[in-house]
Short mmCIF file of C-alpha atoms in Angstrom, two decimals:
data_model
loop_
_atom_site.label_atom_id
_atom_site.label_comp_id
_atom_site.label_asym_id
_atom_site.label_seq_id
_atom_site.Cartn_x
_atom_site.Cartn_y
_atom_site.Cartn_z
CA MET A 1 -28.17 -0.17 47.36
CA ARG A 2 -25.41 -2.10 45.36
CA GLU A 3 -22.14 -1.49 46.27
CA TYR A 4 -19.53 -1.18 43.24
CA ARG A 5 -15.98 -2.08 43.69
CA SER A 6 -13.00 -0.44 41.14
CA LEU A 7 -10.34 -2.41 39.39
CA THR A 8 -6.88 -1.24 40.33
CA LEU A 9 -4.24 -2.55 37.47
CA PRO A 10 -0.33 -1.82 38.87
CA GLN A 11 2.00 0.74 37.29
CA MET A 12 4.21 -0.80 34.90
CA GLY A 13 7.58 -0.34 35.38
CA ARG A 14 10.51 2.19 33.15
CA ARG A 15 11.48 -0.87 32.43
CA THR A 16 8.77 -3.04 31.57
CA PHE A 17 6.80 -0.96 29.34
CA LEU A 18 10.62 0.45 27.87
CA ALA A 19 11.47 -3.76 27.37
CA ALA A 20 7.31 -4.60 26.31
CA SER A 21 7.49 -1.40 23.66
CA PHE A 22 10.89 -2.54 21.90
CA GLY A 23 10.00 -6.53 21.69
CA LEU A 24 6.82 -4.74 20.25
CA LEU A 25 9.35 -2.77 17.47
CA GLY A 26 11.19 -6.11 16.98
CA VAL A 27 7.62 -7.61 15.96
CA CYS A 28 6.70 -4.64 13.55
CA ALA A 29 9.89 -4.77 12.04
CA ALA A 30 10.25 -8.91 11.90
CA ALA A 31 6.97 -9.02 9.96
CA ALA A 32 8.11 -6.12 7.83
CA ALA A 33 11.16 -7.72 6.17
CA GLY A 34 9.98 -11.00 6.14
CA MET A 35 7.30 -9.06 3.13
CA ARG A 36 8.83 -7.35 1.89
CA ILE A 37 11.62 -10.30 1.78
CA SER A 38 9.14 -12.25 -0.26
CA LEU A 39 7.12 -9.81 -2.83
CA THR A 40 9.03 -10.11 -6.19
CA ASP A 41 10.09 -7.92 -8.13
CA TYR A 42 8.28 -9.05 -11.98
CA ASN A 43 9.72 -5.83 -12.83
CA ASP A 44 13.52 -7.18 -12.97
CA ASP A 45 12.37 -10.92 -13.29
CA PRO A 46 10.24 -11.86 -16.55
CA GLY A 47 10.36 -15.46 -16.35
CA ALA A 48 8.09 -15.21 -12.67
CA LEU A 49 5.85 -12.42 -14.23
CA ASP A 50 5.11 -14.60 -17.62
CA ALA A 51 4.77 -18.22 -14.84
CA LEU A 52 1.85 -15.72 -13.18
CA SER A 53 -1.83 -16.71 -14.30
CA TYR A 54 -3.42 -14.71 -15.98
CA GLN A 55 -7.63 -14.31 -15.39
CA LEU A 56 -9.38 -14.65 -18.46
CA THR A 57 -12.12 -11.84 -19.65
CA PRO A 58 -13.58 -14.17 -23.15
CA SER A 59 -15.26 -11.51 -24.70
CA THR A 60 -18.62 -11.60 -26.14
CA LYS A 61 -19.79 -11.19 -29.95
CA ASN A 62 -22.44 -8.24 -28.88
CA ILE A 63 -18.66 -6.42 -28.01
CA VAL A 64 -16.26 -6.95 -31.00
CA SER A 65 -19.57 -6.27 -32.86
CA LEU A 66 -19.34 -2.17 -33.70
CA TYR A 67 -22.09 -2.17 -35.49
CA SER A 68 -25.95 -2.09 -33.92
CA ALA A 69 -28.90 -4.07 -35.50
CA GLU A 70 -30.33 -0.12 -37.52
CA ARG A 71 -26.60 0.16 -38.67
CA VAL A 72 -27.21 -3.50 -40.43
CA LEU A 73 -29.81 -2.82 -41.50
CA GLU A 74 -29.73 0.99 -42.83
CA GLU A 75 -25.68 -1.11 -44.75
CA MET A 76 -28.26 -3.10 -46.63
CA LYS A 77 -31.06 -1.35 -47.86
CA ALA A 78 -27.88 0.84 -49.42
CA GLU A 79 -26.57 -2.36 -51.34
CA GLY A 80 -30.02 -3.52 -51.74
CA ILE A 81 -29.78 -6.48 -50.07
CA ASP A 82 -33.97 -7.41 -48.91
CA PRO A 83 -33.33 -7.59 -44.58
CA SER A 84 -36.14 -9.67 -44.95
CA SER A 85 -33.91 -13.01 -46.08
CA TYR A 86 -31.51 -12.77 -43.30
CA SER A 87 -30.83 -12.78 -40.25
CA LEU A 88 -28.77 -9.98 -38.28
CA ASP A 89 -26.07 -12.81 -37.66
CA GLU A 90 -25.82 -13.60 -41.53
CA ALA A 91 -25.82 -9.95 -42.39
CA ARG A 92 -22.66 -9.23 -40.60
CA SER A 93 -21.04 -11.84 -42.75
CA LEU A 94 -22.97 -9.30 -46.15
CA LEU A 95 -21.13 -6.75 -45.38
CA THR A 96 -17.69 -5.36 -45.40
CA LEU A 97 -17.97 -3.00 -43.42
CA PRO A 98 -15.77 -0.33 -41.78
CA GLY A 99 -16.06 -0.17 -38.11
CA GLU A 100 -16.67 3.24 -36.05
CA ASP A 101 -14.10 5.77 -36.62
CA VAL A 102 -11.44 4.74 -34.88
CA GLU A 103 -9.08 6.79 -36.84
CA GLY A 104 -11.26 10.17 -35.26
CA LEU A 105 -10.58 8.63 -31.47
CA ALA A 106 -6.97 8.96 -32.42
CA THR A 107 -3.96 11.69 -32.25
CA VAL A 108 -1.82 9.24 -33.27
CA ILE A 109 -1.90 6.80 -35.24
CA LEU A 110 1.32 4.93 -36.07
CA THR A 111 2.23 1.15 -36.79
CA GLY A 112 4.63 -0.61 -33.87
CA ARG A 113 6.04 -4.25 -33.48
CA PHE A 114 7.01 -4.94 -29.58
CA THR A 115 10.28 -4.71 -28.38
CA GLY A 116 9.13 -7.10 -25.25
CA LYS A 117 10.45 -5.01 -22.44
CA ARG A 118 8.08 -3.89 -20.54
CA THR A 119 7.50 -1.84 -16.36
CA TYR A 120 4.44 -2.40 -13.70
CA VAL A 121 3.42 0.51 -13.49
CA TYR A 122 -0.41 1.43 -11.49
CA GLN A 123 -3.02 -0.89 -12.99
CA ALA A 124 -0.97 -0.93 -16.64
CA PHE A 125 2.64 -1.96 -18.47
CA ARG A 126 4.37 0.95 -20.05
CA SER A 127 5.43 -1.52 -22.87
CA GLU A 128 8.42 -0.51 -25.43
CA VAL A 129 7.45 -0.39 -29.08
CA GLU A 130 10.03 0.36 -31.63
CA VAL A 131 8.13 2.85 -34.02
CA THR A 132 7.77 1.25 -37.75
CA GLU A 133 5.49 4.05 -40.28
CA ILE A 134 2.81 7.04 -38.73
CA ILE A 135 0.82 6.45 -40.33
CA GLY A 136 -1.02 10.08 -38.11
CA GLY A 137 0.31 12.46 -35.07
CA GLU A 138 3.65 14.30 -35.37
CA GLY A 139 6.73 14.44 -33.19
CA ILE A 140 6.87 10.86 -33.62
CA ALA A 141 9.09 9.15 -36.66
CA ALA A 142 9.40 5.29 -38.04
CA GLY A 143 12.43 4.26 -35.07
CA ASP A 144 11.51 5.78 -32.35
CA LEU A 145 10.99 4.24 -29.17
CA ILE A 146 7.85 5.15 -27.67
CA PHE A 147 5.73 3.44 -25.08
CA VAL A 148 2.81 2.57 -24.66
CA TYR A 149 0.86 1.89 -21.48
CA ASP A 150 -1.84 -1.66 -22.27
CA PRO A 151 -3.73 -1.93 -19.34
CA TYR A 152 -3.91 -5.19 -17.48
CA GLU A 153 -2.89 -4.83 -13.09
CA ILE A 154 -0.93 -7.80 -11.51
CA ARG A 155 -3.23 -7.84 -7.81
CA GLN A 156 -5.10 -11.01 -5.25
CA PRO A 157 -6.96 -12.94 -7.09
CA GLY A 158 -10.56 -11.99 -6.39
CA PHE A 159 -12.17 -11.24 -3.22
CA PHE A 160 -15.12 -13.62 -3.30
CA SER A 161 -14.33 -16.31 -4.95
CA ASP A 162 -13.47 -20.35 -4.04
CA SER A 163 -10.74 -20.67 -6.45
CA GLY A 164 -8.90 -16.95 -4.49
CA GLY A 165 -9.07 -14.52 -1.84
CA ILE A 166 -7.87 -11.65 -0.48
CA PHE A 167 -4.65 -11.44 1.69
CA THR A 168 -2.68 -13.67 0.66
CA ASP A 169 0.41 -14.26 -0.81
CA LYS A 170 -0.35 -15.63 -4.66
CA ARG A 171 -0.84 -12.69 -7.70
CA VAL A 172 -2.44 -13.01 -11.41
CA VAL A 173 -2.88 -10.22 -13.96
CA SER A 174 -5.58 -9.93 -15.99
CA ALA A 175 -6.66 -6.20 -17.67
CA THR A 176 -7.71 -3.86 -15.50
CA ALA A 177 -11.39 -3.21 -14.20
CA ASP A 178 -12.82 0.43 -15.49
CA CYS A 179 -11.16 -0.58 -19.18
CA HIS A 180 -12.75 -0.49 -22.48
CA ASN A 181 -11.24 -3.80 -23.56
CA ASN A 182 -12.74 -6.58 -26.54
CA GLY A 183 -10.64 -9.96 -24.85
CA MET A 184 -7.27 -8.96 -26.09
CA ALA A 185 -4.93 -10.42 -25.03
CA PRO A 186 -1.46 -8.08 -23.85
CA MET A 187 1.48 -7.60 -26.14
CA ARG A 188 3.38 -10.12 -27.98
CA GLU A 189 7.12 -9.66 -28.45
CA GLY A 190 8.32 -9.02 -31.85
CA GLN A 191 5.06 -8.38 -33.25
CA GLU A 192 3.62 -5.40 -35.95
CA TYR A 193 0.26 -3.47 -34.57
CA LEU A 194 -1.45 -0.80 -35.81
CA PHE A 195 -2.01 1.52 -32.84
CA PHE A 196 -4.04 4.85 -31.74
CA LEU A 197 -3.12 6.13 -29.33
CA GLU A 198 -3.61 9.10 -27.58
CA LYS A 199 -0.37 10.89 -25.37
CA LYS A 200 -0.52 10.21 -21.59
CA ASP A 201 -1.62 13.69 -19.63
CA PHE A 202 0.19 14.22 -16.40
CA PRO A 203 -0.22 17.11 -13.84
CA VAL A 204 1.65 20.14 -14.28
CA GLU A 205 3.88 19.60 -11.36
CA MET A 206 5.91 16.26 -13.30
CA GLY A 207 6.44 18.28 -16.08
CA VAL A 208 6.49 14.68 -18.63
CA PRO A 209 8.20 12.23 -17.72
CA GLU A 210 10.96 11.35 -20.36
CA GLY A 211 10.08 13.81 -23.08
CA ASP A 212 7.23 13.37 -25.29
CA ARG A 213 6.80 10.17 -25.93
CA LEU A 214 3.84 8.12 -23.88
CA PHE A 215 0.66 7.45 -25.12
CA LEU A 216 -2.61 5.86 -24.00
CA LEU A 217 -4.17 3.65 -25.63
CA VAL A 218 -7.92 5.11 -27.30
CA ASN A 219 -11.10 4.12 -25.46
CA HIS A 220 -12.87 2.17 -28.54
CA THR A 221 -12.86 -1.63 -28.24
CA TYR A 222 -9.80 -1.91 -31.12
CA PRO A 223 -7.15 0.60 -29.76
CA ARG A 224 -4.74 -1.89 -31.84
CA ILE A 225 -4.73 -4.15 -34.26
CA PRO A 226 -2.05 -7.35 -35.16
CA VAL A 227 -1.24 -6.03 -38.27
CA ASP A 228 -1.23 -9.84 -39.44
CA VAL A 229 -4.58 -10.67 -38.13
CA ALA A 230 -6.17 -12.54 -40.52
CA GLY A 231 -3.58 -15.54 -42.24
CA HIS A 232 -3.49 -16.04 -37.88
CA PRO A 233 -6.84 -17.78 -36.14
CA GLU A 234 -5.16 -19.77 -34.38
CA ARG A 235 -4.66 -17.15 -32.24
CA ILE A 236 -8.10 -16.27 -32.05
CA ASP A 237 -8.89 -17.76 -28.77
CA VAL A 238 -12.42 -19.08 -28.06
CA ILE A 239 -13.62 -20.57 -24.51
CA ASP A 240 -16.18 -23.05 -24.48
CA TYR A 241 -18.11 -21.91 -21.77
CA SER A 242 -20.78 -25.20 -22.29
CA THR A 243 -17.27 -27.13 -20.65
CA LEU A 244 -16.95 -25.16 -18.27
CA GLU A 245 -16.70 -25.95 -14.80
CA THR A 246 -19.12 -23.72 -12.89
CA LEU A 247 -19.31 -22.64 -9.08
CA ASP A 248 -22.44 -22.11 -7.07
CA HIS A 249 -22.03 -18.92 -4.23
CA GLY A 250 -26.00 -19.50 -3.64
CA THR A 251 -27.06 -15.53 -4.64
CA TRP A 252 -24.52 -16.01 -7.86
CA VAL A 253 -22.14 -18.51 -10.57
CA GLU A 254 -19.55 -18.40 -10.48
CA THR A 255 -17.66 -19.23 -14.40
CA VAL A 256 -14.36 -21.42 -13.55
CA MET A 257 -11.90 -20.29 -16.31
CA PRO A 258 -8.74 -22.50 -18.52
CA GLU A 259 -5.21 -21.94 -16.68
CA MET A 260 -3.86 -19.99 -18.52
CA THR A 261 -0.15 -18.38 -17.45
CA PHE A 262 0.81 -14.60 -18.66
CA GLY A 263 2.98 -15.97 -20.48
CA GLU A 264 0.40 -18.27 -22.98
CA ALA A 265 -1.41 -15.64 -23.50
CA CYS A 266 0.77 -13.52 -24.75
CA GLN A 267 0.52 -15.97 -28.28
CA TYR A 268 -3.42 -14.81 -28.58
CA ASP A 269 -4.85 -11.13 -30.03
CA VAL A 270 -7.78 -11.90 -28.16
CA PHE A 271 -9.94 -14.11 -26.24
CA VAL A 272 -13.82 -14.58 -27.05
CA GLN A 273 -16.54 -17.01 -26.07
CA ASP A 274 -17.68 -18.54 -29.02
CA GLN A 275 -17.84 -18.74 -33.24
CA ASP A 276 -19.29 -16.26 -33.42
CA ALA A 277 -17.47 -14.26 -31.93
CA ALA A 278 -14.14 -15.37 -33.96
CA ASP A 279 -15.48 -14.38 -36.91
CA ILE A 280 -17.01 -10.82 -36.39
CA TYR A 281 -12.93 -9.74 -34.62
CA ARG A 282 -11.47 -10.77 -37.69
CA MET A 283 -13.93 -9.42 -40.42
CA THR A 284 -13.39 -5.69 -37.54
CA SER A 285 -10.12 -6.46 -38.35
CA ALA A 286 -9.34 -6.36 -41.20
CA ALA A 287 -11.71 -2.89 -42.50
CA ILE A 288 -10.52 -1.47 -39.67
CA LEU A 289 -6.49 -2.14 -40.88
CA SER A 290 -7.50 -1.96 -45.14
CA ARG A 291 -8.98 1.04 -44.79
CA VAL A 292 -5.94 2.72 -42.44
CA LEU A 293 -2.90 0.96 -43.81
CA ASP A 294 -4.06 0.87 -47.96
CA GLY A 295 -6.37 3.58 -48.06
#
């Protein structure tokens, strides 16, 4: 019959135990202090925020286009145009369509100028906007300062990418993952926008911080539009995918986007994948601006 031997460890003395415990606490405190010192407060350092890498997410023409093929055909027939004579893209260019009813989603519609002051909160920048004109809504007036939550997040560059990974000290800015984003760029200081907004809700226990002047962009492809977008095609950045490097990961292929800082990204209105998308974005923006501001 096999004989089993037991292993008995010597009992640790009280002084040894206390020394080891304090040693471990010291290591943890030093690591925590080092991590805290290494963190950057982007709210107090706008220069550091502007220098962060911006993760481009260019939009496709299917996203910036608000019209289905059926809608275009209906409009063409209503205007007496023979649909069989044109492709769908050609049909779009022939029509000045007003766009989906984004106004119906908004409780407040206004124009406002971004002051350049933004505070990073959870997955958004709380951006200060000076109201220039009220088109719809109550409780605010021209000249008031409101806060609009712009859906962008500061995060680590990626989890499964050769260009970055988890557990690094590198940070990037990107559009919030669950945001209905049409490739729009972050707000630009001094720029006036047409905003379609809804008031931000808070739990009853919190009340309404900072009064009643906190707003979210509505869930739509065009929740804010630069009022002068039609006259500045150079602010629509077309990213040519045919010129971009790709990385083959075996089960998927990563497209390596051009390098751009957050400060540089703010100089644009939108990022798109081709010229068709750029044209559709300008046409639709102009139609919505005309309908809301001139109608």
